[in-house]
C-alpha atoms as an extended CHARMM CRD file, in Angstrom:
* protein
*
        96  EXT
         1         1  MET       CA             13.0580000000       20.2920000000        6.5560000000  PROA      1               0.0000000000
         2         2  ASN       CA             14.2050000000       16.9920000000        8.0570000000  PROA      2               0.0000000000
         3         3  PHE       CA             13.1500000000       13.7890000000        6.3530000000  PROA      3               0.0000000000
         4         4  SER       CA             14.2560000000       10.2060000000        5.8370000000  PROA      4               0.0000000000
         5         5  VAL       CA             14.4450000000        8.1370000000        2.6610000000  PROA      5               0.0000000000
         6         6  LEU       CA             13.7920000000        4.4200000000        3.1400000000  PROA      6               0.0000000000
         7         7  ILE       CA             15.1300000000        1.8140000000        0.6860000000  PROA      7               0.0000000000
         8         8  SER       CA             15.2190000000       -1.9720000000        0.8300000000  PROA      8               0.0000000000
         9         9  VAL       CA             17.5320000000       -4.0400000000       -1.3460000000  PROA      9               0.0000000000
        10        10  TYR       CA             17.9330000000       -7.7860000000       -1.8640000000  PROA      10              0.0000000000
        11        11  ILE       CA             20.2810000000      -10.0660000000       -3.8050000000  PROA      11              0.0000000000
        12        12  LYS       CA             18.3980000000      -10.0110000000       -7.1290000000  PROA      12              0.0000000000
        13        13  GLU       CA             18.5560000000       -6.2120000000       -7.4790000000  PROA      13              0.0000000000
        14        14  ASN       CA             20.6550000000       -4.6870000000      -10.2410000000  PROA      14              0.0000000000
        15        15  PRO       CA             23.7300000000       -2.8360000000       -8.8650000000  PROA      15              0.0000000000
        16        16  VAL       CA             23.5710000000       -0.2600000000      -11.6900000000  PROA      16              0.0000000000
        17        17  PHE       CA             19.9640000000        0.5470000000      -10.8120000000  PROA      17              0.0000000000
        18        18  LEU       CA             20.8810000000        0.9310000000       -7.1270000000  PROA      18              0.0000000000
        19        19  LYS       CA             23.7540000000        3.2570000000       -8.0300000000  PROA      19              0.0000000000
        20        20  ASN       CA             21.4390000000        5.3700000000      -10.1970000000  PROA      20              0.0000000000
        21        21  CYS       CA             18.8920000000        5.4740000000       -7.3850000000  PROA      21              0.0000000000
        22        22  LEU       CA             21.4410000000        6.6230000000       -4.8080000000  PROA      22              0.0000000000
        23        23  ASP       CA             22.8510000000        9.1990000000       -7.2460000000  PROA      23              0.0000000000
        24        24  SER       CA             19.3400000000       10.5420000000       -7.7170000000  PROA      24              0.0000000000
        25        25  ILE       CA             18.7260000000       10.7750000000       -3.9760000000  PROA      25              0.0000000000
        26        26  PHE       CA             21.9980000000       12.4800000000       -3.1330000000  PROA      26              0.0000000000
        27        27  ASN       CA             21.8190000000       14.8960000000       -6.0890000000  PROA      27              0.0000000000
        28        28  GLN       CA             18.3990000000       16.3370000000       -5.2430000000  PROA      28              0.0000000000
        29        29  SER       CA             18.2040000000       20.0590000000       -4.5410000000  PROA      29              0.0000000000
        30        30  ILE       CA             16.6680000000       19.2300000000       -1.1510000000  PROA      30              0.0000000000
        31        31  LYS       CA             18.8570000000       16.5970000000        0.4650000000  PROA      31              0.0000000000
        32        32  PRO       CA             17.4580000000       13.9910000000        2.8440000000  PROA      32              0.0000000000
        33        33  THR       CA             18.6020000000       14.1980000000        6.4390000000  PROA      33              0.0000000000
        34        34  GLU       CA             19.1650000000       10.4530000000        6.3950000000  PROA      34              0.0000000000
        35        35  VAL       CA             18.9000000000        7.5470000000        3.9800000000  PROA      35              0.0000000000
        36        36  ILE       CA             17.9850000000        4.2560000000        5.6210000000  PROA      36              0.0000000000
        37        37  LEU       CA             19.0280000000        1.2880000000        3.4860000000  PROA      37              0.0000000000
        38        38  VAL       CA             17.9450000000       -2.1810000000        4.5850000000  PROA      38              0.0000000000
        39        39  LYS       CA             19.7850000000       -5.2190000000        3.2450000000  PROA      39              0.0000000000
        40        40  ASP       CA             17.1690000000       -7.9500000000        3.0210000000  PROA      40              0.0000000000
        41        41  GLY       CA             19.5250000000      -10.9090000000        3.3440000000  PROA      41              0.0000000000
        42        42  LEU       CA             23.0250000000      -11.3970000000        1.9980000000  PROA      42              0.0000000000
        43        43  LEU       CA             23.7840000000       -9.3860000000       -1.1420000000  PROA      43              0.0000000000
        44        44  ASN       CA             25.9680000000      -10.0410000000       -4.1630000000  PROA      44              0.0000000000
        45        45  GLU       CA             29.3730000000       -8.4470000000       -4.6360000000  PROA      45              0.0000000000
        46        46  GLY       CA             28.1090000000       -5.7650000000       -7.0270000000  PROA      46              0.0000000000
        47        47  LEU       CA             25.4470000000       -4.5090000000       -4.6250000000  PROA      47              0.0000000000
        48        48  ASN       CA             27.8860000000       -4.5370000000       -1.6990000000  PROA      48              0.0000000000
        49        49  LYS       CA             30.4120000000       -2.5250000000       -3.7370000000  PROA      49              0.0000000000
        50        50  VAL       CA             27.8220000000        0.1490000000       -4.5030000000  PROA      50              0.0000000000
        51        51  ILE       CA             26.6400000000        0.3430000000       -0.8940000000  PROA      51              0.0000000000
        52        52  ASN       CA             30.1700000000        0.4440000000        0.5250000000  PROA      52              0.0000000000
        53        53  SER       CA             31.1720000000        3.1830000000       -1.8980000000  PROA      53              0.0000000000
        54        54  TYR       CA             28.2470000000        5.4040000000       -0.9420000000  PROA      54              0.0000000000
        55        55  SER       CA             28.5920000000        4.7370000000        2.7820000000  PROA      55              0.0000000000
        56        56  LYS       CA             32.1260000000        6.1550000000        2.6300000000  PROA      56              0.0000000000
        57        57  ASP       CA             31.0150000000        9.3320000000        0.8460000000  PROA      57              0.0000000000
        58        58  TYR       CA             27.6700000000        9.9760000000        2.5540000000  PROA      58              0.0000000000
        59        59  LYS       CA             27.4800000000        9.8790000000        6.3290000000  PROA      59              0.0000000000
        60        60  SER       CA             23.6980000000       10.2690000000        6.1220000000  PROA      60              0.0000000000
        61        61  LEU       CA             23.4860000000        6.7400000000        4.6320000000  PROA      61              0.0000000000
        62        62  LYS       CA             22.6690000000        4.3030000000        7.4320000000  PROA      62              0.0000000000
        63        63  ILE       CA             22.7230000000        0.5860000000        6.6780000000  PROA      63              0.0000000000
        64        64  PHE       CA             20.7750000000       -2.1050000000        8.4960000000  PROA      64              0.0000000000
        65        65  GLY       CA             19.6860000000       -5.5740000000        7.5370000000  PROA      65              0.0000000000
        66        66  TYR       CA             19.0510000000       -9.2370000000        7.9870000000  PROA      66              0.0000000000
        67        67  LYS       CA             21.4130000000      -12.1410000000        7.3490000000  PROA      67              0.0000000000
        68        68  LYS       CA             18.6180000000      -14.0460000000        5.6000000000  PROA      68              0.0000000000
        69        69  ASN       CA             16.0260000000      -12.7110000000        3.1810000000  PROA      69              0.0000000000
        70        70  LYS       CA             12.7550000000      -12.0630000000        5.0390000000  PROA      70              0.0000000000
        71        71  GLY       CA             10.8270000000      -10.1830000000        2.3910000000  PROA      71              0.0000000000
        72        72  LEU       CA              9.9870000000       -6.5870000000        1.6270000000  PROA      72              0.0000000000
        73        73  GLY       CA              7.4520000000       -6.1580000000        4.4370000000  PROA      73              0.0000000000
        74        74  TYR       CA              9.9110000000       -7.1670000000        7.1350000000  PROA      74              0.0000000000
        75        75  ALA       CA             12.7040000000       -5.0920000000        5.6270000000  PROA      75              0.0000000000
        76        76  LEU       CA             10.5480000000       -1.9690000000        5.4370000000  PROA      76              0.0000000000
        77        77  SER       CA              9.2620000000       -2.5060000000        8.9620000000  PROA      77              0.0000000000
        78        78  LEU       CA             12.8320000000       -2.6410000000       10.2590000000  PROA      78              0.0000000000
        79        79  GLY       CA             13.7950000000        0.4020000000        8.2060000000  PROA      79              0.0000000000
        80        80  LEU       CA             10.8250000000        2.4420000000        9.3840000000  PROA      80              0.0000000000
        81        81  LYS       CA             11.8040000000        1.7700000000       12.9990000000  PROA      81              0.0000000000
        82        82  LYS       CA             15.2750000000        3.1320000000       12.2250000000  PROA      82              0.0000000000
        83        83  CYS       CA             13.9890000000        6.3710000000       10.6500000000  PROA      83              0.0000000000
        84        84  ASN       CA             14.4540000000        9.3830000000       12.9120000000  PROA      84              0.0000000000
        85        85  HSD       CA             11.9910000000       11.7530000000       11.2500000000  PROA      85              0.0000000000
        86        86  ASP       CA              8.2250000000       12.0510000000       10.9170000000  PROA      86              0.0000000000
        87        87  ILE       CA              8.4750000000       12.4090000000        7.1450000000  PROA      87              0.0000000000
        88        88  VAL       CA              9.6380000000        9.2280000000        5.3980000000  PROA      88              0.0000000000
        89        89  ILE       CA              9.9610000000        8.9200000000        1.6420000000  PROA      89              0.0000000000
        90        90  ARG       CA              9.8010000000        5.3180000000        0.4540000000  PROA      90              0.0000000000
        91        91  CYS       CA             11.9560000000        4.5270000000       -2.5150000000  PROA      91              0.0000000000
        92        92  ASP       CA             12.6140000000        1.3280000000       -4.4610000000  PROA      92              0.0000000000
        93        93  SER       CA             16.2210000000        0.5480000000       -5.3640000000  PROA      93              0.0000000000
        94        94  ASP       CA             15.4950000000        1.1290000000       -9.0630000000  PROA      94              0.0000000000
        95        95  ASP       CA             13.7390000000        4.5030000000       -8.6260000000  PROA      95              0.0000000000
        96        96  ILE       CA             15.3360000000        7.6450000000       -9.9750000000  PROA      96              0.0000000000
């Protein structure tokens, strides 16, 4: 089964929560075909470290974003356009 996971993240998110979320996604028994992560504006160093670490280890992680924060609706709209599958699972960056 092919499916996408869609996540948006912005500067006020907790890097530990994002790490736990990504661990949860990539440790599922049924792995997503792709994980679309949208950076809603510039992020802090902690969030960038987490994202960079996972992008090296997981080729299914695809990163998109805006230079300025536009809000969740815009970020999810962009991310949904980047999803390549009919099934999209929406996930917040603090979900596990």
